[in-house]
Amino acid sequence: MRLLERHFLLVLVALYLAAFALWPLGQLFAEALAANKEGVLFGTFLDQWESRSAIRALSHTLEASFLSTLVSVVIGAVAAVLLVLTDMRWKGAIVFMLLLPLLIPSQIMALAWIELTGPTSLILAPLGLAPEPGMTNPLYSKWGIVIVMGVEHAALVFLTVRAALSSLPMDIVEAAQLAGARPLRIVMRILMPLAFPSVLSGAALAFVASIGNFGVPALLGIPGRYTMLTTLIYQRLQGFGPQVLGQVAALAVILTLIAAAGLLIRSLVARRFGAAVERTSAPLVPFPLGRARLPVEGVFLAFLAVIAILPLFALVGTSLLPALGVPLSFETLTLENYRFVLFGYEAAQRAFINSFALALSAAMISAAVALPLAYLSVIERRPLARLLDLFADAPYAIPGTVLAIAIIVVFLPPLPGLGVSLYNTGWIILVAYLARFLALVLRPTVAAMESLDPGMDEAARAAGAGMLTRLKAVVAPLLAPTLAAGGLLIFMQAFNELTVSALLWSSGWETLGVMVFFLHREGNTTAAAALATLALIAALGLAGVAALFVRKLPSGVVPWRG
């Protein structure tokens, strides 16, 4: 009985990860590298390298991702330097504005920018800065994608560089000051070179995030005829259906290889340029800006307001209009769009229910799996569990589009022994969420498990308690706050998710992210703005709830934790 109990949980966890992560990803590569119709080895994959549309999409993906990464590096690195190395005020408000684009789903941020810069812009039109009526929104272009993705991912660079600068010791600065160096010279010649690996690390994260981004290219690139790999996969699957599964699998593998190359370059460059720093002295003391403080604060806050706040004002304003082009005033202001999406449009109502149910299910099941996996890996130190712990990160590390294709490859055919296909059902979305978001609760659970006193488990074992009893009565109560916080992070991401859902949804199984996207594509922009505003309120509300758990989580799990 004890032997059965000892291996029961490990087998269950292994089956879970094999079914939802390893099998789909393995099948994806098998499908992509299969022979083509002519029987040429790797023909399906090689055919894509000869496809004009695929090469053009690959070129666009690399180009837009590289340029948007430059934008992210400039914004993120400058913000980190100003906040860590100077005595600027209102740092809490500045950090909040910097992280807003990261907290808000990319399709909602893209829609907000569209409303800000379009011919009917409620903010730019009164100032005479909006495009002429009838003109195409300038954001429907390569540069529109570059700017919006650059702003969205700047927070990744900011968080990485801020952490590196905050950890530098004061001894370095004091030594330079004794040698007569001025603050600007200390920053440019000493501190920034030490933080350079973190700039590269943040740039690599921003690049990989841009490679896998779907929301921004979908809303800005498709109307602008600037196709990237994620949108090409979406368009082919929507246009031709599952019969092009081999082609889109090959494109997904190309996407995976680019993302993997970005992370590998990040690791190699960081190792090459990394420098050992003594971290036992006092932390850095910010340099005084003197008379320049007020102008610097004013310019920087105005810039952040333009990139983070004004688009959201434009989005909310559009949601209150009876129709696009109507000036917003007390006479024209209406809540009709909110009434429509909440009570008058069945698909939107289903989207709320579906997103809530899918996000809640994914959060609860993932937390239930993370607990025994972390226990077997950290406390029991089972080799197989430690290996599964590493593989569990893979579905979250790869672009969401790749995971969605992998799930379709496996769960489109009838399941062996059951004869039932999950395709065109809500179950396939849940499977994808379970695979993708497990890492969000597993990482903090593993970190919290490593900080537990193993003596408690040993004492329960010596008293004759079996593994299930120890897990349920000793470990689970201690880790309950961490599991709840990790589950909340999953709920936040899944509730507004678009990238995976866009390829897996079906009639009756719409999600919030999909509905915002389709309402905008159908031309019902005011309703899309209302739905996006409701989703935005939900995202910020959940972020506020997550903040309550911050002290219960290891450092780095919640991005806005300082």
Coordinates of C-alpha atoms in Angstrom, one line a residue:
M1 CA 0.0 0.0 0.0
R2 CA 2.8 2.4 0.9
L3 CA 4.6 1.5 -2.3
L4 CA 1.5 2.3 -4.3
E5 CA 1.0 5.6 -2.5
R6 CA 4.7 6.5 -3.0
H7 CA 4.4 6.3 -6.7
F8 CA 0.8 7.2 -7.3
L9 CA 1.2 11.0 -7.2
L10 CA 4.3 10.9 -9.4
V11 CA 2.6 8.8 -12.0
L12 CA -0.5 11.2 -12.0
V13 CA 1.7 14.3 -12.4
A14 CA 3.8 12.6 -15.1
L15 CA 0.7 11.7 -17.1
Y16 CA -0.7 15.2 -16.7
L17 CA 2.4 16.9 -18.1
A18 CA 2.9 14.2 -20.8
A19 CA -0.7 14.7 -22.0
F20 CA -0.9 18.5 -21.9
A21 CA 2.7 19.5 -22.7
L22 CA 5.2 16.9 -23.8
W23 CA 2.9 15.0 -26.2
P24 CA 1.6 18.2 -28.0
L25 CA 5.0 19.7 -28.4
G26 CA 6.5 16.5 -29.6
Q27 CA 3.7 16.0 -32.1
L28 CA 4.1 19.5 -33.3
F29 CA 7.8 18.9 -34.3
A30 CA 6.9 15.6 -35.8
E31 CA 4.2 17.2 -37.9
A32 CA 6.4 20.1 -39.0
L33 CA 9.4 17.8 -39.9
A34 CA 7.3 15.2 -41.7
A35 CA 7.8 14.4 -45.4
N36 CA 5.8 16.4 -47.8
K37 CA 3.4 15.0 -50.5
E38 CA 6.3 14.2 -52.7
G39 CA 7.9 12.2 -49.9
V40 CA 10.9 14.5 -49.4
L41 CA 12.4 14.2 -46.0
F42 CA 11.6 17.3 -43.9
G43 CA 9.7 18.5 -47.0
T44 CA 6.8 20.2 -45.0
F45 CA 9.3 22.3 -43.1
L46 CA 11.6 23.0 -46.1
D47 CA 8.6 24.0 -48.3
Q48 CA 7.9 26.9 -45.9
W49 CA 11.4 28.3 -46.6
E50 CA 10.5 28.5 -50.3
S51 CA 7.1 30.2 -49.6
R52 CA 7.1 33.9 -50.4
S53 CA 4.5 34.7 -47.8
A54 CA 6.4 32.8 -45.1
I55 CA 9.7 34.5 -45.9
R56 CA 8.0 37.9 -46.0
A57 CA 6.3 37.2 -42.7
L58 CA 9.6 36.0 -41.2
S59 CA 11.3 39.2 -42.4
H60 CA 8.5 41.3 -40.9
T61 CA 8.7 39.5 -37.6
L62 CA 12.4 39.9 -37.3
E63 CA 12.3 43.5 -38.4
A64 CA 9.4 44.7 -36.2
S65 CA 10.7 42.7 -33.2
F66 CA 14.2 44.1 -33.5
L67 CA 13.0 47.7 -33.9
S68 CA 10.4 47.4 -31.1
T69 CA 13.1 46.0 -28.8
L70 CA 15.2 49.2 -29.4
V71 CA 12.2 51.2 -28.4
S72 CA 11.8 49.1 -25.2
V73 CA 15.5 49.4 -24.3
V74 CA 15.5 53.2 -24.6
I75 CA 12.3 53.6 -22.5
G76 CA 13.1 50.9 -20.0
A77 CA 16.8 51.7 -19.4
V78 CA 16.2 55.5 -19.1
A79 CA 13.4 54.9 -16.7
A80 CA 15.4 52.5 -14.6
V81 CA 18.4 55.0 -14.4
L82 CA 16.1 57.9 -13.4
L83 CA 14.2 56.0 -10.8
V84 CA 17.2 54.2 -9.2
L85 CA 20.1 56.7 -9.6
T86 CA 18.3 60.0 -9.1
D87 CA 16.2 61.6 -6.4
M88 CA 13.1 62.0 -8.6
R89 CA 9.8 62.2 -6.7
W90 CA 6.5 60.3 -7.3
K91 CA 8.4 57.1 -8.0
G92 CA 5.4 55.0 -7.1
A93 CA 3.2 56.7 -9.7
I94 CA 5.9 56.5 -12.3
V95 CA 6.4 52.7 -11.7
F96 CA 2.6 52.2 -12.0
M97 CA 2.5 54.0 -15.4
L98 CA 5.5 52.1 -16.6
L99 CA 3.9 48.7 -15.7
L100 CA 0.4 49.6 -17.0
P101 CA 1.1 48.3 -20.6
L102 CA 2.4 45.0 -19.1
L103 CA -0.7 44.5 -16.9
I104 CA -3.1 45.3 -19.7
P105 CA -3.7 42.6 -22.5
S106 CA -1.9 43.6 -25.7
Q107 CA -5.1 43.6 -27.8
I108 CA -6.7 46.1 -25.4
M109 CA -3.6 48.3 -25.4
A110 CA -3.5 48.2 -29.3
L111 CA -7.2 49.1 -29.4
A112 CA -6.6 52.0 -27.0
W113 CA -3.8 53.3 -29.3
I114 CA -6.0 53.0 -32.3
E115 CA -8.6 55.2 -30.7
L116 CA -6.0 57.7 -29.6
T117 CA -4.4 58.2 -33.1
G118 CA -7.4 57.7 -35.4
P119 CA -9.2 60.4 -37.4
T120 CA -12.0 60.4 -34.8
S121 CA -9.6 60.7 -31.8
L122 CA -11.4 62.4 -28.9
I123 CA -8.0 63.7 -27.7
L124 CA -6.0 64.6 -30.8
A125 CA -8.9 65.8 -33.0
P126 CA -9.7 68.9 -30.8
L127 CA -6.0 69.8 -30.9
G128 CA -5.9 69.5 -34.7
L129 CA -3.4 66.7 -34.5
A130 CA -5.6 63.8 -35.7
P131 CA -5.4 62.5 -39.3
E132 CA -8.0 64.0 -41.7
P133 CA -11.4 62.2 -41.8
G134 CA -11.2 59.3 -44.3
M135 CA -7.5 58.8 -43.9
T136 CA -6.1 55.5 -42.7
N137 CA -4.9 55.4 -39.1
P138 CA -1.1 55.7 -39.3
L139 CA -0.8 53.0 -36.7
Y140 CA -1.9 50.4 -39.3
S141 CA 1.7 50.0 -40.4
K142 CA 5.1 48.6 -39.4
W143 CA 5.9 51.7 -37.3
G144 CA 2.6 51.4 -35.5
I145 CA 3.4 47.8 -34.5
V146 CA 7.0 48.9 -33.5
I147 CA 5.8 51.7 -31.3
V148 CA 3.0 49.8 -29.5
M149 CA 5.0 46.7 -29.0
G150 CA 8.0 48.7 -27.9
V151 CA 5.9 50.5 -25.3
E152 CA 4.3 47.3 -24.1
H153 CA 7.5 45.5 -23.6
A154 CA 9.5 48.4 -22.1
A155 CA 8.5 47.2 -18.7
L156 CA 10.5 44.0 -19.2
V157 CA 13.7 46.0 -19.7
F158 CA 12.8 48.4 -16.9
L159 CA 12.3 45.6 -14.4
T160 CA 15.5 43.8 -15.3
V161 CA 17.7 47.0 -15.3
R162 CA 16.1 48.3 -12.2
A163 CA 17.0 45.1 -10.3
A164 CA 20.6 45.2 -11.5
L165 CA 21.1 48.9 -10.6
S166 CA 19.5 48.4 -7.2
S167 CA 21.9 45.7 -6.3
L168 CA 25.1 47.7 -7.1
P169 CA 27.1 48.6 -4.0
M170 CA 27.7 52.1 -2.7
D171 CA 31.4 51.4 -2.4
I172 CA 31.9 51.8 -6.1
V173 CA 30.4 55.3 -6.2
E174 CA 32.3 56.4 -3.1
A175 CA 35.6 55.3 -4.6
A176 CA 34.8 57.2 -7.8
Q177 CA 33.8 60.3 -5.9
L178 CA 37.1 60.2 -4.0
A179 CA 38.9 60.2 -7.3
G180 CA 37.0 63.3 -8.3
A181 CA 34.4 61.8 -10.7
R182 CA 31.2 63.7 -11.2
P183 CA 27.8 62.0 -11.0
L184 CA 27.2 61.8 -14.8
R185 CA 30.6 60.3 -15.4
I186 CA 30.0 57.8 -12.6
V187 CA 26.8 56.7 -14.2
M188 CA 28.0 56.5 -17.8
R189 CA 31.5 55.1 -17.2
I190 CA 31.0 52.9 -14.1
L191 CA 27.5 52.0 -13.2
M192 CA 26.0 51.5 -16.7
P193 CA 28.8 49.2 -17.9
L194 CA 28.2 47.1 -14.8
A195 CA 24.4 47.0 -15.6
F196 CA 25.0 46.3 -19.3
P197 CA 24.4 42.6 -19.1
S198 CA 21.0 43.3 -17.5
V199 CA 20.2 45.7 -20.4
L200 CA 21.0 42.9 -22.8
S201 CA 19.0 40.4 -20.7
G202 CA 15.9 42.8 -20.8
A203 CA 16.4 43.4 -24.5
A204 CA 16.3 39.6 -25.1
L205 CA 13.1 39.2 -23.1
A206 CA 11.5 42.1 -25.0
F207 CA 12.6 40.6 -28.3
V208 CA 11.2 37.1 -27.5
A209 CA 8.0 38.7 -26.3
S210 CA 7.7 40.6 -29.6
I211 CA 8.3 37.5 -31.6
G212 CA 5.4 35.7 -30.0
N213 CA 3.0 38.8 -29.7
F214 CA -0.3 38.3 -31.5
G215 CA -2.6 41.0 -30.2
V216 CA -0.7 44.0 -31.6
P217 CA 0.1 42.5 -35.0
A218 CA -3.5 41.3 -35.3
L219 CA -5.1 44.7 -34.7
L220 CA -2.5 46.8 -36.4
G221 CA -0.7 44.6 -38.9
I222 CA -3.7 42.8 -40.6
P223 CA -5.4 46.1 -41.6
G224 CA -2.0 47.5 -42.6
R225 CA -1.1 44.4 -44.7
Y226 CA 2.0 43.9 -42.6
T227 CA 1.9 40.2 -41.9
M228 CA 4.0 38.7 -39.2
L229 CA 4.4 35.0 -38.5
T230 CA 1.8 34.9 -35.7
T231 CA -0.8 36.6 -37.9
L232 CA 0.2 34.4 -40.9
I233 CA -0.5 31.3 -38.9
Y234 CA -3.8 32.7 -37.7
Q235 CA -4.9 33.7 -41.3
R236 CA -3.9 30.4 -42.8
L237 CA -5.7 28.4 -40.1
Q238 CA -8.8 30.6 -40.3
G239 CA -8.8 30.6 -44.1
F240 CA -8.1 27.0 -44.9
G241 CA -8.8 25.1 -41.7
P242 CA -7.1 22.0 -40.3
Q243 CA -6.0 20.7 -43.8
V244 CA -3.0 23.2 -43.6
L245 CA -2.0 21.9 -40.1
G246 CA 1.4 20.7 -41.4
Q247 CA 2.2 24.1 -42.9
V248 CA 1.2 26.1 -39.8
A249 CA 3.1 23.6 -37.7
A250 CA 6.2 24.3 -39.7
L251 CA 5.7 28.0 -39.3
A252 CA 5.3 27.5 -35.5
V253 CA 8.6 25.6 -35.4
I254 CA 10.3 28.5 -37.1
L255 CA 8.8 30.8 -34.5
T256 CA 10.0 28.5 -31.8
L257 CA 13.6 28.5 -33.2
I258 CA 13.7 32.3 -33.3
A259 CA 12.5 32.6 -29.7
A260 CA 15.0 29.9 -28.6
A261 CA 17.8 31.7 -30.5
G262 CA 16.9 35.0 -28.7
L263 CA 17.1 33.4 -25.3
L264 CA 20.4 31.6 -26.2
I265 CA 22.0 34.8 -27.3
R266 CA 20.8 36.5 -24.1
S267 CA 22.5 33.7 -22.1
L268 CA 25.7 33.8 -24.0
V269 CA 26.1 37.6 -24.1
A270 CA 25.2 37.9 -20.4
R271 CA 27.9 35.3 -19.6
R272 CA 30.4 37.0 -21.8
F273 CA 29.9 40.6 -20.5
G274 CA 28.9 39.7 -16.9
A275 CA 31.1 41.0 -14.1
A276 CA 31.4 40.0 -10.5
V277 CA 30.4 42.8 -8.2
E278 CA 30.9 43.0 -4.4
R279 CA 27.3 43.2 -3.0
T280 CA 28.0 43.3 0.7
S281 CA 28.2 47.1 1.1
A282 CA 25.4 49.6 1.5
P283 CA 23.0 50.1 -1.4
L284 CA 23.3 53.1 -3.8
V285 CA 22.2 56.5 -2.7
P286 CA 20.4 58.4 -5.5
F287 CA 22.3 61.4 -7.0
P288 CA 20.5 64.8 -6.4
L289 CA 19.2 66.4 -9.6
G290 CA 19.3 69.8 -8.1
R291 CA 17.6 72.6 -10.1
A292 CA 17.1 70.1 -13.0
R293 CA 14.8 67.9 -10.9
L294 CA 11.5 69.7 -11.6
P295 CA 12.0 69.9 -15.4
V296 CA 13.2 66.2 -15.6
E297 CA 10.2 65.1 -13.6
G298 CA 7.8 67.1 -15.7
V299 CA 9.2 65.9 -19.0
F300 CA 9.3 62.3 -17.9
L301 CA 5.8 62.3 -16.4
A302 CA 4.4 63.9 -19.5
F303 CA 6.0 61.3 -21.7
L304 CA 4.7 58.4 -19.6
A305 CA 1.2 60.0 -19.6
V306 CA 1.3 60.1 -23.4
I307 CA 2.3 56.4 -23.8
A308 CA 0.4 54.9 -21.0
I309 CA -2.5 57.1 -19.9
L310 CA -3.8 59.0 -23.0
P311 CA -4.5 55.8 -25.0
L312 CA -6.7 54.5 -22.1
F313 CA -8.6 57.8 -21.9
A314 CA -9.2 57.6 -25.6
L315 CA -10.5 54.0 -25.2
V316 CA -12.9 54.9 -22.4
G317 CA -14.1 58.0 -24.2
T318 CA -14.9 55.9 -27.3
S319 CA -16.8 53.4 -25.2
L320 CA -19.1 56.3 -24.2
L321 CA -19.9 57.5 -27.7
P322 CA -23.2 56.6 -29.6
A323 CA -21.1 56.2 -32.8
L324 CA -17.6 56.9 -34.1
G325 CA -17.2 60.6 -35.2
V326 CA -19.7 62.0 -32.8
P327 CA -18.1 64.6 -30.4
L328 CA -18.1 63.5 -26.8
S329 CA -20.2 65.8 -24.6
F330 CA -22.7 65.6 -21.8
E331 CA -25.5 65.5 -24.5
T332 CA -23.9 62.7 -26.5
L333 CA -22.5 60.6 -23.6
T334 CA -24.2 57.2 -23.4
L335 CA -23.8 53.9 -21.6
E336 CA -25.6 52.1 -24.4
N337 CA -22.4 50.3 -25.5
Y338 CA -22.0 48.8 -22.0
R339 CA -25.7 47.8 -21.9
F340 CA -25.2 46.1 -25.3
V341 CA -22.1 44.0 -24.4
L342 CA -23.5 43.1 -20.9
F343 CA -27.2 42.4 -21.7
G344 CA -27.9 42.8 -25.4
Y345 CA -25.3 40.6 -27.1
E346 CA -25.4 36.9 -26.3
A347 CA -21.9 36.2 -27.6
A348 CA -20.3 38.8 -25.3
Q349 CA -22.3 37.4 -22.4
R350 CA -21.0 33.9 -23.2
A351 CA -17.5 35.3 -23.5
F352 CA -17.7 36.7 -19.9
I353 CA -19.0 33.3 -18.6
N354 CA -16.5 31.3 -20.7
S355 CA -13.5 33.3 -19.8
F356 CA -14.4 33.3 -16.1
A357 CA -15.0 29.5 -16.1
L358 CA -11.9 28.7 -18.1
A359 CA -9.6 31.0 -16.1
L360 CA -11.0 29.7 -12.7
S361 CA -10.7 26.1 -13.8
A362 CA -7.1 26.6 -15.1
A363 CA -6.1 28.4 -11.8
M364 CA -7.6 25.7 -9.5
I365 CA -6.3 22.6 -11.5
S366 CA -2.9 24.1 -12.0
A367 CA -2.5 24.9 -8.3
A368 CA -3.7 21.3 -7.5
V369 CA -0.9 19.9 -9.8
A370 CA 1.8 22.3 -8.7
L371 CA 1.6 21.3 -5.0
P372 CA 2.5 17.6 -5.4
L373 CA 5.0 18.3 -8.2
A374 CA 6.8 20.8 -6.1
Y375 CA 6.7 18.4 -3.1
L376 CA 8.0 15.5 -5.1
S377 CA 10.7 17.6 -6.6
V378 CA 11.9 19.6 -3.5
I379 CA 11.1 17.5 -0.5
E380 CA 11.2 14.0 -1.9
R381 CA 13.9 14.9 -4.5
R382 CA 12.6 12.4 -7.0
P383 CA 14.8 12.6 -10.2
L384 CA 11.7 12.2 -12.5
A385 CA 9.9 14.9 -10.6
R386 CA 12.8 17.3 -11.0
L387 CA 12.9 16.6 -14.7
L388 CA 9.2 17.2 -15.0
D389 CA 9.7 20.4 -13.1
L390 CA 12.0 21.6 -15.8
F391 CA 9.7 20.6 -18.7
A392 CA 6.7 22.3 -17.1
D393 CA 8.2 25.7 -18.1
A394 CA 8.3 24.9 -21.8
P395 CA 4.7 25.7 -22.7
Y396 CA 5.0 29.1 -21.1
A397 CA 8.4 29.9 -22.6
I398 CA 7.3 29.3 -26.2
P399 CA 5.0 31.7 -28.1
G400 CA 1.3 31.1 -27.4
T401 CA 0.6 30.6 -31.1
V402 CA 3.1 27.7 -31.1
L403 CA 1.4 26.0 -28.2
A404 CA -2.1 26.5 -29.7
I405 CA -0.9 24.7 -32.9
A406 CA 0.6 21.9 -30.9
I407 CA -2.7 21.4 -29.0
I408 CA -4.6 21.3 -32.3
V409 CA -2.2 18.7 -33.8
V410 CA -2.9 16.4 -30.9
F411 CA -6.5 17.0 -29.9
L412 CA -8.1 17.5 -33.4
P413 CA -8.1 13.8 -34.1
P414 CA -10.5 11.6 -32.0
L415 CA -8.8 10.7 -28.7
P416 CA -7.5 7.1 -28.6
G417 CA -9.9 4.8 -26.9
L418 CA -12.6 7.4 -26.7
G419 CA -13.3 8.3 -30.3
V420 CA -14.1 11.9 -29.3
S421 CA -12.3 15.0 -30.6
L422 CA -11.9 18.1 -28.4
Y423 CA -11.6 20.4 -31.4
N424 CA -14.5 23.0 -31.6
T425 CA -15.2 22.5 -27.8
G426 CA -14.2 24.6 -24.8
W427 CA -12.2 21.6 -23.5
I428 CA -9.4 22.3 -26.0
I429 CA -9.0 25.9 -24.7
L430 CA -8.9 24.6 -21.1
V431 CA -6.2 22.0 -22.1
A432 CA -4.1 24.8 -23.6
Y433 CA -4.5 27.0 -20.6
L434 CA -3.5 24.1 -18.3
A435 CA -0.4 23.5 -20.3
R436 CA 0.6 27.2 -20.7
F437 CA 0.0 28.6 -17.2
L438 CA 1.2 25.8 -14.9
A439 CA 4.6 27.5 -14.6
L440 CA 2.9 30.7 -13.1
V441 CA 1.9 28.8 -9.9
L442 CA 4.6 26.1 -10.0
R443 CA 7.6 28.6 -9.7
P444 CA 6.4 30.4 -6.5
T445 CA 5.3 27.0 -5.1
V446 CA 8.7 25.5 -5.6
A447 CA 10.4 28.6 -4.2
A448 CA 8.2 28.5 -1.1
M449 CA 8.7 24.7 -0.7
E450 CA 12.5 25.2 -0.7
S451 CA 12.1 27.6 2.3
L452 CA 10.1 25.1 4.4
D453 CA 11.7 23.4 7.3
P454 CA 12.0 19.7 6.2
G455 CA 11.9 18.7 9.9
M456 CA 8.1 19.1 9.9
D457 CA 7.7 16.6 7.1
E458 CA 10.3 14.2 8.7
A459 CA 8.4 14.4 12.0
A460 CA 5.1 13.5 10.3
R461 CA 6.8 10.7 8.5
A462 CA 8.3 9.3 11.8
A463 CA 4.8 9.4 13.3
G464 CA 3.7 7.1 10.6
A465 CA 1.9 9.5 8.3
G466 CA 1.8 8.5 4.6
M467 CA 2.7 10.8 1.8
L468 CA -0.8 11.9 1.0
T469 CA -1.5 12.6 4.7
R470 CA 1.7 14.7 5.0
L471 CA 1.0 16.6 1.9
K472 CA -2.6 17.3 2.9
A473 CA -2.1 18.0 6.7
V474 CA 1.4 19.5 6.9
V475 CA 2.5 21.0 3.6
A476 CA -0.7 22.2 1.9
P477 CA -1.8 24.5 4.8
L478 CA 1.6 26.2 4.9
L479 CA 1.7 26.8 1.2
A480 CA -2.0 27.8 0.8
P481 CA -1.2 31.6 0.5
T482 CA 1.4 30.9 -2.2
L483 CA -0.9 28.6 -4.1
A484 CA -3.7 31.2 -3.9
A485 CA -1.5 34.0 -5.2
G486 CA -0.1 31.8 -8.0
G487 CA -3.7 30.8 -9.0
L488 CA -4.6 34.5 -9.0
L489 CA -1.8 35.2 -11.4
I490 CA -3.1 32.5 -13.7
F491 CA -6.6 33.8 -13.5
M492 CA -5.4 37.3 -14.4
Q493 CA -3.6 36.1 -17.6
A494 CA -6.2 33.6 -18.7
F495 CA -9.2 35.9 -18.2
N496 CA -8.2 38.3 -21.0
E497 CA -6.1 35.8 -23.0
L498 CA -6.2 36.2 -26.8
T499 CA -3.2 34.5 -28.5
V500 CA -4.1 30.9 -27.7
S501 CA -7.9 31.4 -27.7
A502 CA -7.8 33.0 -31.2
L503 CA -6.8 29.7 -32.7
L504 CA -8.9 27.4 -30.5
W505 CA -12.2 29.2 -29.9
S506 CA -15.4 28.0 -31.6
S507 CA -19.0 29.2 -31.8
G508 CA -20.4 29.0 -28.3
W509 CA -16.9 29.1 -26.8
E510 CA -16.0 32.7 -27.3
T511 CA -13.6 34.3 -24.8
L512 CA -13.3 38.0 -23.9
G513 CA -10.0 38.5 -25.8
V514 CA -11.6 37.0 -28.9
M515 CA -14.7 39.1 -28.6
V516 CA -12.8 42.4 -28.4
F517 CA -10.8 41.4 -31.4
F518 CA -13.9 40.4 -33.5
L519 CA -16.0 43.4 -32.5
H520 CA -13.3 45.7 -33.7
R521 CA -12.8 43.7 -36.9
E522 CA -16.5 43.8 -37.6
G523 CA -16.5 47.7 -37.3
N524 CA -18.4 47.9 -34.0
T525 CA -15.6 49.8 -32.5
T526 CA -17.6 51.5 -29.7
A527 CA -18.9 48.2 -28.4
A528 CA -15.3 46.8 -28.7
A529 CA -14.1 49.8 -26.6
A530 CA -16.8 49.1 -24.0
L531 CA -15.9 45.5 -23.7
A532 CA -12.2 46.3 -23.6
T533 CA -12.8 48.9 -20.8
L534 CA -14.7 46.3 -18.8
A535 CA -11.8 43.8 -19.3
L536 CA -9.4 46.6 -18.4
I537 CA -11.2 47.3 -15.1
A538 CA -11.2 43.5 -14.3
A539 CA -7.4 43.3 -15.1
L540 CA -6.5 46.3 -12.8
G541 CA -8.9 45.0 -10.1
L542 CA -7.2 41.6 -10.1
A543 CA -3.8 43.3 -10.1
G544 CA -4.9 45.1 -7.0
V545 CA -6.1 41.8 -5.3
A546 CA -2.7 40.2 -6.3
A547 CA -0.9 43.0 -4.6
L548 CA -2.4 41.8 -1.3
F549 CA -0.5 38.6 -1.7
V550 CA 2.8 40.2 -2.6
R551 CA 4.4 39.6 0.8
K552 CA 3.5 35.9 0.5
L553 CA 5.4 35.4 -2.7
P554 CA 9.1 35.0 -3.5
S555 CA 10.8 38.0 -5.2
G556 CA 10.3 38.2 -8.9
V557 CA 7.0 36.4 -9.1
V558 CA 4.8 39.5 -9.2
P559 CA 6.3 41.9 -11.7
W560 CA 5.3 45.1 -9.9
R561 CA 7.0 44.1 -6.6
G562 CA 10.0 46.3 -6.0

